[in-house]
mmCIF file as gemmi writes it, N, C-alpha and C atoms, coordinates in Angstrom:
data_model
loop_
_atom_site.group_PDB
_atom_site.id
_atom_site.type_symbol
_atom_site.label_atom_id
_atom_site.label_alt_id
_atom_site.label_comp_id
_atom_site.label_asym_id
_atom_site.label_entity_id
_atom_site.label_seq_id
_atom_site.pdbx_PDB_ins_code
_atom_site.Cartn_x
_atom_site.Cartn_y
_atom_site.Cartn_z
_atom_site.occupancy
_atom_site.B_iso_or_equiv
_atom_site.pdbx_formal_charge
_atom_site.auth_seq_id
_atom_site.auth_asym_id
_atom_site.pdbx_PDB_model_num
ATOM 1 N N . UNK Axp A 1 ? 68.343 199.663 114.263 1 0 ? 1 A 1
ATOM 2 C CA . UNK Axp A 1 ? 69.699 199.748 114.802 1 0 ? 1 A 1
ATOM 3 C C . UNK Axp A 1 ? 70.679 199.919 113.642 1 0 ? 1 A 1
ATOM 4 N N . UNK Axp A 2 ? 71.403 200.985 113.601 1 0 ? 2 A 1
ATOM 5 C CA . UNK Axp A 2 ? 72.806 201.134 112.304 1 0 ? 2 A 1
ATOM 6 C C . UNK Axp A 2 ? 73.896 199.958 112.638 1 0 ? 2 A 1
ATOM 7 N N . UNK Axp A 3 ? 73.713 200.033 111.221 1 0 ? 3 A 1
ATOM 8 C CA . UNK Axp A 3 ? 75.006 199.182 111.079 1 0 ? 3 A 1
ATOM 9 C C . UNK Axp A 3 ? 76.482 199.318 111.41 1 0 ? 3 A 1
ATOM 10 N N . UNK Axp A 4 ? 77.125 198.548 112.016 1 0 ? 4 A 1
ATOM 11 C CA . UNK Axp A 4 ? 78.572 199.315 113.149 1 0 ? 4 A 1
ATOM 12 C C . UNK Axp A 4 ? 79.74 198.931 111.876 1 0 ? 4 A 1
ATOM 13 N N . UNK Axp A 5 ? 79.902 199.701 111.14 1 0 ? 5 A 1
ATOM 14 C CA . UNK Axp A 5 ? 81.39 199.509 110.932 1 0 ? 5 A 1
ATOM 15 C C . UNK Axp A 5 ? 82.659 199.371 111.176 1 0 ? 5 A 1
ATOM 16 N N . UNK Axp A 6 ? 83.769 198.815 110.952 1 0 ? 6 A 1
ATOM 17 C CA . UNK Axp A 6 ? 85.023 198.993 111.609 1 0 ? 6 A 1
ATOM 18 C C . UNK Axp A 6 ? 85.376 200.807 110.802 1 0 ? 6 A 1
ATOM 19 N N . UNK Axp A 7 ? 86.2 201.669 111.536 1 0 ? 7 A 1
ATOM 20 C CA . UNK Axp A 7 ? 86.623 202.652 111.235 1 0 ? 7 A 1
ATOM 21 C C . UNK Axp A 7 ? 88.156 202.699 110.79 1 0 ? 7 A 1
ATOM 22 N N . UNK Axp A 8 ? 88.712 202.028 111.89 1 0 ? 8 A 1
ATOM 23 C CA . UNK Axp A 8 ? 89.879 202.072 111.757 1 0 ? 8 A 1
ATOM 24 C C . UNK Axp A 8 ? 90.207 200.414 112.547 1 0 ? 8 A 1
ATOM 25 N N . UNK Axp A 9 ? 91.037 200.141 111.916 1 0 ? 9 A 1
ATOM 26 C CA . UNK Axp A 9 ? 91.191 198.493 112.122 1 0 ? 9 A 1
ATOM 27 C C . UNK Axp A 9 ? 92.954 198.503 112.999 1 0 ? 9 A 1
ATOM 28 N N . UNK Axp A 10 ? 92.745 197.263 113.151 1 0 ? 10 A 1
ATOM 29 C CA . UNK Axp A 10 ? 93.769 196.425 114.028 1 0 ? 10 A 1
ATOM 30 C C . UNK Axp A 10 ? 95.072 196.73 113.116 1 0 ? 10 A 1
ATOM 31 N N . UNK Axp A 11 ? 96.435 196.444 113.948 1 0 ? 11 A 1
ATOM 32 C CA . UNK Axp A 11 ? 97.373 197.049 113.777 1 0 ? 11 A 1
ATOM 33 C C . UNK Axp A 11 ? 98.495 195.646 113.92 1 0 ? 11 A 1
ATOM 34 N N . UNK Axp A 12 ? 99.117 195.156 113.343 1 0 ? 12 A 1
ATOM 35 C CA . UNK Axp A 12 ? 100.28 193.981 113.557 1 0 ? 12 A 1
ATOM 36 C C . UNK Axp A 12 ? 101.029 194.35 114.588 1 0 ? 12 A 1
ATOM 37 N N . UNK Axp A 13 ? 101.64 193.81 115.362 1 0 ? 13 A 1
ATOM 38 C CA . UNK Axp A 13 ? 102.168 194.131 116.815 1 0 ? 13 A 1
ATOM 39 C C . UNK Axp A 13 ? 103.287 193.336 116.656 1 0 ? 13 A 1
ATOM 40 N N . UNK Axp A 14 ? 104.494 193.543 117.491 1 0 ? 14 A 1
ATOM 41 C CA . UNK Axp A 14 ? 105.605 192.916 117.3 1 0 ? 14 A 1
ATOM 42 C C . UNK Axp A 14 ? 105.976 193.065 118.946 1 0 ? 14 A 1
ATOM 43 N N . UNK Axp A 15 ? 106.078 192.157 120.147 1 0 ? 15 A 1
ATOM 44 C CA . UNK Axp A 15 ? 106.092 192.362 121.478 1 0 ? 15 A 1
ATOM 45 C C . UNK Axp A 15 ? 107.171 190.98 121.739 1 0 ? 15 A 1
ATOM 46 N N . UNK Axp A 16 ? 107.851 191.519 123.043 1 0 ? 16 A 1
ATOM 47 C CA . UNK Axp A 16 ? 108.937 190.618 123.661 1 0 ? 16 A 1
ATOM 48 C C . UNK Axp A 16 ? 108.061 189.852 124.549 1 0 ? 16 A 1
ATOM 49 N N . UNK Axp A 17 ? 108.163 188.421 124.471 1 0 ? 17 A 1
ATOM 50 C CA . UNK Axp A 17 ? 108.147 187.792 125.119 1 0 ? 17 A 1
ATOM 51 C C . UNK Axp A 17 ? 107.685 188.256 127.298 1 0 ? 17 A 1
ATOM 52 N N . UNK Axp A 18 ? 106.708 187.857 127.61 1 0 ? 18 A 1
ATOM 53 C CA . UNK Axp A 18 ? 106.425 188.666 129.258 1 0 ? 18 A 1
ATOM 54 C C . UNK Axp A 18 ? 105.823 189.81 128.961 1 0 ? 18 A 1
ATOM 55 N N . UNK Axp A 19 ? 105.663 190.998 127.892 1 0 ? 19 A 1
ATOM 56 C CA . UNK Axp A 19 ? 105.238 192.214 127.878 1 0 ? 19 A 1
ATOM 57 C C . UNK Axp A 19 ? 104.132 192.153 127.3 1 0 ? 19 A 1
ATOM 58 N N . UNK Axp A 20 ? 103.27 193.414 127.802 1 0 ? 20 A 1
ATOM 59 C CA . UNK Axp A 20 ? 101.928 193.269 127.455 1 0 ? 20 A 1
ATOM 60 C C . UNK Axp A 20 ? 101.757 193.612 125.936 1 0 ? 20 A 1
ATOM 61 N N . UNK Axp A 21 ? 100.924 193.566 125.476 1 0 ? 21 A 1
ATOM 62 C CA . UNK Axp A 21 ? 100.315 193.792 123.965 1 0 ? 21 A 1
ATOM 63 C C . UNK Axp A 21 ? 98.746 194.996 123.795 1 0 ? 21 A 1
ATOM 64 N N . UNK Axp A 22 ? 98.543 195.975 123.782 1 0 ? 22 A 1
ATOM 65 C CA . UNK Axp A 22 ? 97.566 196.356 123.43 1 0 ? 22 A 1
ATOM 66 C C . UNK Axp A 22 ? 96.714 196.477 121.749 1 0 ? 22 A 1
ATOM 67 N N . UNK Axp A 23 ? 95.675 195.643 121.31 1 0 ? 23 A 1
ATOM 68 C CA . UNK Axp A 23 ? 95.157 196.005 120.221 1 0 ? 23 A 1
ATOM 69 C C . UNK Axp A 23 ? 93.915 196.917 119.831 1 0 ? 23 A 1
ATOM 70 N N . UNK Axp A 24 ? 93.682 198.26 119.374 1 0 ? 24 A 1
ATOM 71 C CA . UNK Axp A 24 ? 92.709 199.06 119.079 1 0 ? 24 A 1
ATOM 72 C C . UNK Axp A 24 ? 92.278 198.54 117.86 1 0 ? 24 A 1
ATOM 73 N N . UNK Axp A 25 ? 90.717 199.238 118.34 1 0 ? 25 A 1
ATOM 74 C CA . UNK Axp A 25 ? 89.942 198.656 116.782 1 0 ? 25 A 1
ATOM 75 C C . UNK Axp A 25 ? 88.52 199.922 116.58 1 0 ? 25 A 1
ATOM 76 N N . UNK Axp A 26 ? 89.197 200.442 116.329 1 0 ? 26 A 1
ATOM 77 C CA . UNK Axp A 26 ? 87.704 202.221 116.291 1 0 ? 26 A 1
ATOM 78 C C . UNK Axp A 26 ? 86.326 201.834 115.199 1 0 ? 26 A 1
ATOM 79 N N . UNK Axp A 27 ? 84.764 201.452 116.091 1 0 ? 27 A 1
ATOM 80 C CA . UNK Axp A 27 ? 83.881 201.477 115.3 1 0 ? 27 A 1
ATOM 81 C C . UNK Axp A 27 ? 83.331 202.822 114.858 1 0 ? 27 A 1
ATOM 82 N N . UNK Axp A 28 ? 82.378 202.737 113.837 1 0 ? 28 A 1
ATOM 83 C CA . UNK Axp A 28 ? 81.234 203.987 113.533 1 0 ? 28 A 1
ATOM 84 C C . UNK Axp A 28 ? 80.137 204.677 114.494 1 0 ? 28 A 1
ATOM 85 N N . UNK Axp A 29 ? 79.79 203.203 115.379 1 0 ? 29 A 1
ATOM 86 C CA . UNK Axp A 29 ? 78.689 203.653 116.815 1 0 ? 29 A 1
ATOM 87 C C . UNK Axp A 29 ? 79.437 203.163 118.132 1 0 ? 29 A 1
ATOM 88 N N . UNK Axp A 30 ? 78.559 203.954 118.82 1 0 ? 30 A 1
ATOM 89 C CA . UNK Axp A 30 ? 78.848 203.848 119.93 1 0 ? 30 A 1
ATOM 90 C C . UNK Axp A 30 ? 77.791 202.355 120.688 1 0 ? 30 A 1
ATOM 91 N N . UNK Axp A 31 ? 78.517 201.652 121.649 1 0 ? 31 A 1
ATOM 92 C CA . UNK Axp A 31 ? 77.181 200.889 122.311 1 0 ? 31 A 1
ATOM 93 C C . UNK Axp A 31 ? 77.181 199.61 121.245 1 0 ? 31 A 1
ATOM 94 N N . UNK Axp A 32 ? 78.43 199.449 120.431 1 0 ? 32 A 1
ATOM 95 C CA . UNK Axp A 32 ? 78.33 198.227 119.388 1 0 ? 32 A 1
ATOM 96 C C . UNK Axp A 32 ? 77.627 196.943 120.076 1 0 ? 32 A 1
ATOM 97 N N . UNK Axp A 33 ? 76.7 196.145 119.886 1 0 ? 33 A 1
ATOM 98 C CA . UNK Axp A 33 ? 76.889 194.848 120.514 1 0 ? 33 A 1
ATOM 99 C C . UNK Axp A 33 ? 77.537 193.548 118.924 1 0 ? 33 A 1
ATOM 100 N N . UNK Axp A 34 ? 77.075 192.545 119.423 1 0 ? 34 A 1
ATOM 101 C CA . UNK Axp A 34 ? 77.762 191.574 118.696 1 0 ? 34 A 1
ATOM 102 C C . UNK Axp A 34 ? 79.238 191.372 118.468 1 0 ? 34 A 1
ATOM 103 N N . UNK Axp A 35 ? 79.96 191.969 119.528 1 0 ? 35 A 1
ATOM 104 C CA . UNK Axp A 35 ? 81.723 192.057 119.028 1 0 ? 35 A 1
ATOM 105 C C . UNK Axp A 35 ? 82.021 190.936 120.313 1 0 ? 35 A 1
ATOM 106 N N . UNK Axp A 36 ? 82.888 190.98 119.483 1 0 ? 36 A 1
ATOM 107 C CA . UNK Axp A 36 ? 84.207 189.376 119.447 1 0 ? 36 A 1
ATOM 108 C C . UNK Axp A 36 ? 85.488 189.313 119.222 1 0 ? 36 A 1
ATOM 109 N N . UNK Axp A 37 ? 86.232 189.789 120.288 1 0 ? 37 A 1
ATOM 110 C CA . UNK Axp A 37 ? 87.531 189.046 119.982 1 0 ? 37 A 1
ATOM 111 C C . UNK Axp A 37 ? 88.43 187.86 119.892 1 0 ? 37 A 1
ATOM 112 N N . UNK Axp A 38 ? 88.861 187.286 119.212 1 0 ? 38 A 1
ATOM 113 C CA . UNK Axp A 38 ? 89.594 186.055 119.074 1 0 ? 38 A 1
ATOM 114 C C . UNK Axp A 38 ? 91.336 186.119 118.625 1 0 ? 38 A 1
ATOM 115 N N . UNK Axp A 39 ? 91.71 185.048 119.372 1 0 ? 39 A 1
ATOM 116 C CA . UNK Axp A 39 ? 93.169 184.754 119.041 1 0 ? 39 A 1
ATOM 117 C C . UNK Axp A 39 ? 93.414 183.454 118.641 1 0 ? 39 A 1
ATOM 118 N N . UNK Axp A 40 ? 93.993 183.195 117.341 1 0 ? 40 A 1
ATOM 119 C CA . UNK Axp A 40 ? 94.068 182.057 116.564 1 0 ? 40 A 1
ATOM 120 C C . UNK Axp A 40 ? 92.638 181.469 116.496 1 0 ? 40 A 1
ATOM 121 N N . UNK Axp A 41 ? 91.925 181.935 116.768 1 0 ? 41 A 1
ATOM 122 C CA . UNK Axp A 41 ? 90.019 181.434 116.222 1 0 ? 41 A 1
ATOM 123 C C . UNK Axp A 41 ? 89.643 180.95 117.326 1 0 ? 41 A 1
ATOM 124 N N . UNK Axp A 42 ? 89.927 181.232 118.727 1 0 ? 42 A 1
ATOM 125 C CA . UNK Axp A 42 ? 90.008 180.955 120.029 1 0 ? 42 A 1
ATOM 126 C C . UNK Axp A 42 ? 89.332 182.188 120.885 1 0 ? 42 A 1
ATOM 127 N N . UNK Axp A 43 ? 87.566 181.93 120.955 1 0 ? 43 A 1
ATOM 128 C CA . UNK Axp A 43 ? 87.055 183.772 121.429 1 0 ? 43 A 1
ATOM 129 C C . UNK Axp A 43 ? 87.704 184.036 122.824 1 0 ? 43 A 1
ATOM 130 N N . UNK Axp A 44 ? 87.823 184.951 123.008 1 0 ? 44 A 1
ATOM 131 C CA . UNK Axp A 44 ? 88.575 185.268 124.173 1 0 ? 44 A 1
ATOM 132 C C . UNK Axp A 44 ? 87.213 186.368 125.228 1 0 ? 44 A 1
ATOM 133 N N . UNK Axp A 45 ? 87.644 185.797 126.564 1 0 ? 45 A 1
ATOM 134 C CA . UNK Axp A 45 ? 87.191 186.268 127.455 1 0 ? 45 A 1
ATOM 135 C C . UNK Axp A 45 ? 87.782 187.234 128.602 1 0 ? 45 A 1
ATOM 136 N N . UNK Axp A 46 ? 87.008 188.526 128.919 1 0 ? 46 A 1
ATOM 137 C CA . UNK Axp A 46 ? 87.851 188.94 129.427 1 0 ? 46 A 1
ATOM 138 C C . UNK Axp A 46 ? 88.065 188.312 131.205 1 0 ? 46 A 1
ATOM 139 N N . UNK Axp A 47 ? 89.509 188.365 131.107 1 0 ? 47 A 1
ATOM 140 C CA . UNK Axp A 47 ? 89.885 188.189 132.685 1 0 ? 47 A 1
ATOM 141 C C . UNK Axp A 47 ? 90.89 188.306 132.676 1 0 ? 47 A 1
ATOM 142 N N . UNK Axp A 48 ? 92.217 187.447 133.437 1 0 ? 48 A 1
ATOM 143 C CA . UNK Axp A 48 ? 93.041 188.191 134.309 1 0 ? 48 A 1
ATOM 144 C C . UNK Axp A 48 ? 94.663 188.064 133.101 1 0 ? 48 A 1
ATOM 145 N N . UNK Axp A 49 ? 94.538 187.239 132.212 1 0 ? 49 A 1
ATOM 146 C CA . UNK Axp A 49 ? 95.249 187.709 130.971 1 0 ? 49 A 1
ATOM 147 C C . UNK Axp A 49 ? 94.819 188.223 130.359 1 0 ? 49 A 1
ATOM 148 N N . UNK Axp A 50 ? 93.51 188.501 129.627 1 0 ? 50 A 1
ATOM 149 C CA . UNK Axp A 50 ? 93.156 189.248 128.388 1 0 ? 50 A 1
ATOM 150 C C . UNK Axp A 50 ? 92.144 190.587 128.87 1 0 ? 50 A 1
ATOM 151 N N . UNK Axp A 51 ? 92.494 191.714 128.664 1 0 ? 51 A 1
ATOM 152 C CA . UNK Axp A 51 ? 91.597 192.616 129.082 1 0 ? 51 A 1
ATOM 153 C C . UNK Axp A 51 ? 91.302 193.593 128.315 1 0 ? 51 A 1
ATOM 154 N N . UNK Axp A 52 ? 89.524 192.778 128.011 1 0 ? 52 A 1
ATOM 155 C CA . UNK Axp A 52 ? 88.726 193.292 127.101 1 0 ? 52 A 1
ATOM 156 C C . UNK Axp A 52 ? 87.853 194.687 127.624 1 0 ? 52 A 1
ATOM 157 N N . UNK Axp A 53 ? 87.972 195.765 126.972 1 0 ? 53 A 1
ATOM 158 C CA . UNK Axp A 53 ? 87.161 197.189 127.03 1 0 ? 53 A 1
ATOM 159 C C . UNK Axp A 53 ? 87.091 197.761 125.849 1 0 ? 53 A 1
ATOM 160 N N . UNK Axp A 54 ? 86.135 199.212 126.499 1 0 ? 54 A 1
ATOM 161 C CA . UNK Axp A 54 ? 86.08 200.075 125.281 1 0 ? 54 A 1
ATOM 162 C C . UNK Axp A 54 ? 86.305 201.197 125.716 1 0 ? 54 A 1
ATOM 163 N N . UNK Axp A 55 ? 86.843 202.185 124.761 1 0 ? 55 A 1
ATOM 164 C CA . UNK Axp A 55 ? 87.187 203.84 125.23 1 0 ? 55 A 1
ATOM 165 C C . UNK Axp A 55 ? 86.382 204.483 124.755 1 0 ? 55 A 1
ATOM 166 N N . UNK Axp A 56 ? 86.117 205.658 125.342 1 0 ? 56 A 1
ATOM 167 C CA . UNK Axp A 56 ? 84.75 206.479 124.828 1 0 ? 56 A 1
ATOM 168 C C . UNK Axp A 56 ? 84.216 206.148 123.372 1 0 ? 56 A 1
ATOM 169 N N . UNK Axp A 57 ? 83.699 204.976 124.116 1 0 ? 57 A 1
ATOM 170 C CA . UNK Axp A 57 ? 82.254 204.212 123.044 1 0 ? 57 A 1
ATOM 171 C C . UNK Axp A 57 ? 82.291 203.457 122.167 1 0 ? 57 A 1
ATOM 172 N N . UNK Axp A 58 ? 83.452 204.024 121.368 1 0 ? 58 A 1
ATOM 173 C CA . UNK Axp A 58 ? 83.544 203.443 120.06 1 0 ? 58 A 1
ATOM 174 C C . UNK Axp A 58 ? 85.2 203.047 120.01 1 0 ? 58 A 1
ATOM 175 N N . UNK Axp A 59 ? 86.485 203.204 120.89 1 0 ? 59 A 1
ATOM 176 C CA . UNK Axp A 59 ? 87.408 202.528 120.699 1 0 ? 59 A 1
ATOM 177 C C . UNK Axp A 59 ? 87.154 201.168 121.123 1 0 ? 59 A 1
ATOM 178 N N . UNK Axp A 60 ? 87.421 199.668 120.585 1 0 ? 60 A 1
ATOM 179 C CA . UNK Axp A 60 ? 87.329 198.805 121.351 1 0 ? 60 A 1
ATOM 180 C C . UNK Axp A 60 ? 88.519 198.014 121.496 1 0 ? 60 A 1
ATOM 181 N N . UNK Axp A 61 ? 89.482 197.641 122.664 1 0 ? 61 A 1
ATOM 182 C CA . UNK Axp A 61 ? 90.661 197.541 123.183 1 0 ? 61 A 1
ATOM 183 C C . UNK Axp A 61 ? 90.059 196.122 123.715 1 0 ? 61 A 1
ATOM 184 N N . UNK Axp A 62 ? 91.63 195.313 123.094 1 0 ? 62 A 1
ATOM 185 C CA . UNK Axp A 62 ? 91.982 193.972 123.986 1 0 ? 62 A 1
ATOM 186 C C . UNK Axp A 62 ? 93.448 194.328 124.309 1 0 ? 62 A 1
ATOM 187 N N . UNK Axp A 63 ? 93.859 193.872 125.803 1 0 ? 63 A 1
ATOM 188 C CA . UNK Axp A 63 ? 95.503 193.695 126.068 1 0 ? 63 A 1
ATOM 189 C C . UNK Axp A 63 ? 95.544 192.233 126.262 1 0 ? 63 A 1
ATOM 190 N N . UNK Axp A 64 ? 96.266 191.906 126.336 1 0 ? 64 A 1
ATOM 191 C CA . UNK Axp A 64 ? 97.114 190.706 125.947 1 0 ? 64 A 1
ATOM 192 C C . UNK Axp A 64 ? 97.923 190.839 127.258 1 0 ? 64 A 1
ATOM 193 N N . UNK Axp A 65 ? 97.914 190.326 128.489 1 0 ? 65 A 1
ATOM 194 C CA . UNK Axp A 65 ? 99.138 190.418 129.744 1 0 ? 65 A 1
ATOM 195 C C . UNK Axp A 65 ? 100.091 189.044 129.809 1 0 ? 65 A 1
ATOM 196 N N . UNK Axp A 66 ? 101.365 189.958 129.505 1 0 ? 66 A 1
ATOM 197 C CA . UNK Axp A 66 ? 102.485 188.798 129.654 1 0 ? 66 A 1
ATOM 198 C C . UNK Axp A 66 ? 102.62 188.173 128.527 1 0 ? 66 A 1
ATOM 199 N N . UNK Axp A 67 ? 102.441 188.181 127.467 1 0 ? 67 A 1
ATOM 200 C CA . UNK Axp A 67 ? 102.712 187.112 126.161 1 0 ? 67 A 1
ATOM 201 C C . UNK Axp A 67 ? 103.735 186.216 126.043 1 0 ? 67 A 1
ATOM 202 N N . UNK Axp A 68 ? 103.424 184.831 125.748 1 0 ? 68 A 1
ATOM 203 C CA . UNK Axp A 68 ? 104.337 183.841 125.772 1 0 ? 68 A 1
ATOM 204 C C . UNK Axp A 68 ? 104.225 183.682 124.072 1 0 ? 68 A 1
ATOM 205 N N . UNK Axp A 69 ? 105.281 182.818 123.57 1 0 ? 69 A 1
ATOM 206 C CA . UNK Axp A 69 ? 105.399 182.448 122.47 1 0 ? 69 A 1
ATOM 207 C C . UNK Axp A 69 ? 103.872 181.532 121.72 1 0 ? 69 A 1
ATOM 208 N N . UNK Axp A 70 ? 103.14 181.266 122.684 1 0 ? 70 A 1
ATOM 209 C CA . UNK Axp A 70 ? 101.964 180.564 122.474 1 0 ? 70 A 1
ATOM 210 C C . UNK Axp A 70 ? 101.224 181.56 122.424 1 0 ? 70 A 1
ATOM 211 N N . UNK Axp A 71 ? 101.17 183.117 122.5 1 0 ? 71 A 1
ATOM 212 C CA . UNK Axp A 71 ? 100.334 183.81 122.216 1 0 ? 71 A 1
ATOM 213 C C . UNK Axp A 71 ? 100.462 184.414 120.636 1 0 ? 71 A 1
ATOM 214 N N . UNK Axp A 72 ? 101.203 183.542 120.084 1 0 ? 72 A 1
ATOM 215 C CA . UNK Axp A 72 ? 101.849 183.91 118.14 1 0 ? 72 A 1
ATOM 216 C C . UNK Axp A 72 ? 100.663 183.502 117.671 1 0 ? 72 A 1
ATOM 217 N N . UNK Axp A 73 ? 100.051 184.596 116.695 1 0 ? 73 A 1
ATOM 218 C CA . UNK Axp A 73 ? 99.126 184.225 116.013 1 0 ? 73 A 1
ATOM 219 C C . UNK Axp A 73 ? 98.179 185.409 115.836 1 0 ? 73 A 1
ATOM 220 N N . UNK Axp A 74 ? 97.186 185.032 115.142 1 0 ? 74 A 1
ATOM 221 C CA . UNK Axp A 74 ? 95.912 186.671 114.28 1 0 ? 74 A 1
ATOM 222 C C . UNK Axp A 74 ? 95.079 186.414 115.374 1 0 ? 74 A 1
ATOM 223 N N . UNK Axp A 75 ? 94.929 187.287 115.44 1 0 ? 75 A 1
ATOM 224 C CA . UNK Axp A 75 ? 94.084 188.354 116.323 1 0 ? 75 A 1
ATOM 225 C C . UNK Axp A 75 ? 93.102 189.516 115.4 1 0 ? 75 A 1
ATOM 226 N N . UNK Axp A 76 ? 91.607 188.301 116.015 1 0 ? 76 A 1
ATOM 227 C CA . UNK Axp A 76 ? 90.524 189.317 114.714 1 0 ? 76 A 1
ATOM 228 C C . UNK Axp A 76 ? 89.497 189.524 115.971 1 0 ? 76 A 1
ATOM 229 N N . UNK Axp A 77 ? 88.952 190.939 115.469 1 0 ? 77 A 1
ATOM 230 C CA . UNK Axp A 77 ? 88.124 192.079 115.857 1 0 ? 77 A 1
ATOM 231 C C . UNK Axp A 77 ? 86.655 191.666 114.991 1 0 ? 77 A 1
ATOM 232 N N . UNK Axp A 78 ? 85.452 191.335 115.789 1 0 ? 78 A 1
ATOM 233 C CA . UNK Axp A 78 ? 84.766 191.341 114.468 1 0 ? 78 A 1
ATOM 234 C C . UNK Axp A 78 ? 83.543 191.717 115.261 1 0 ? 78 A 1
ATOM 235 N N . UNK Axp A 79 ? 83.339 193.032 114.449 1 0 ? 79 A 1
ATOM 236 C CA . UNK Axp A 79 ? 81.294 193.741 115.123 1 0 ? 79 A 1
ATOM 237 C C . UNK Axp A 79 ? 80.746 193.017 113.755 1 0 ? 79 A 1
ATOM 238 N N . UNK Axp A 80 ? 79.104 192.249 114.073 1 0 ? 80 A 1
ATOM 239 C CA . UNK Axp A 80 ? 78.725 191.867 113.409 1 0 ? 80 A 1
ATOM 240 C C . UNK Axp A 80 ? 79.249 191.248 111.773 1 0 ? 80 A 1
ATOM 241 N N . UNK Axp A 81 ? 79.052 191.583 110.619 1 0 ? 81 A 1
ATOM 242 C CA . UNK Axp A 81 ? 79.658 191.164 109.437 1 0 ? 81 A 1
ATOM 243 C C . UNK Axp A 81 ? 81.174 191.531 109.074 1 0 ? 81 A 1
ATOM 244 N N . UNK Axp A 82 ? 81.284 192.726 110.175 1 0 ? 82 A 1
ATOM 245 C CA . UNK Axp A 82 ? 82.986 193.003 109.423 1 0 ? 82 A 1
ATOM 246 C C . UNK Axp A 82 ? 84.104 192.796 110.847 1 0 ? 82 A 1
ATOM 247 N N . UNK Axp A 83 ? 85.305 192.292 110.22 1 0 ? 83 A 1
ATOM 248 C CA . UNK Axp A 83 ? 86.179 191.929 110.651 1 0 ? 83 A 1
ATOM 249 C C . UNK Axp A 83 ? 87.268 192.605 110.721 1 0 ? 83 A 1
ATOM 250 N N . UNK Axp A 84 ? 88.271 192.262 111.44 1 0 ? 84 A 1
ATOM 251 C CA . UNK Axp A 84 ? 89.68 193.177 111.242 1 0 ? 84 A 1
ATOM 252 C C . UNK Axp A 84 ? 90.774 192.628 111.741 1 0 ? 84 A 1
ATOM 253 N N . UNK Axp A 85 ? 91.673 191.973 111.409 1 0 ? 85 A 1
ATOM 254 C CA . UNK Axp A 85 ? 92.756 190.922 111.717 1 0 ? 85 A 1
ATOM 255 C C . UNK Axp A 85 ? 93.975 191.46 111.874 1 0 ? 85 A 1
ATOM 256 N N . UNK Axp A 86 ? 95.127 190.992 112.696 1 0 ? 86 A 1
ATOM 257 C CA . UNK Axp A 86 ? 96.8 191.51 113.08 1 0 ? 86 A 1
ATOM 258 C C . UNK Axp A 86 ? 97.144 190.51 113.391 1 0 ? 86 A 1
């Protein structure tokens, strides 16, 4: 199995309060397993605030619905050994 690199990494976001947040994170393969998103070191699951996917294969997308001031904080992307933080 190849090793999945990050390609293009996470992006700092600046969002109002109630509005959603989208974060992209582009690997090397398609079909990554071992990925993990977390907020403040908190893994996140997808459901009816956080909605975790991927876009043809290799984009992998979390939104964030409604952000409150308790949603302040890094937000890391991590396929196997490499990481990517905002």
């Amino acid at each position: 199995e190849p090793d999945v690199t990050i390609v293009s990494g996470l992006k700092d976001m600046v969002v109002s309060e109630g509005d959603d947040v989208t974060f992209r994170c582009r690997v090397s393969h398609e079909n990554a397993r071992d990925v993990e998103w977390k907020l403040q070191d908190v893994a996140l699951q997808n459901n009816e605030m956080n909605e975790i996917s991927v876009e043809k294969g290799k984009i992998h997308t979390l939104t964030l619905r409604k952000v409150t001031e308790q949603d302040i904080g890094t937000v890391t992307f991590r396929v196997g050994p490499h990481t990517s933080t905002a």
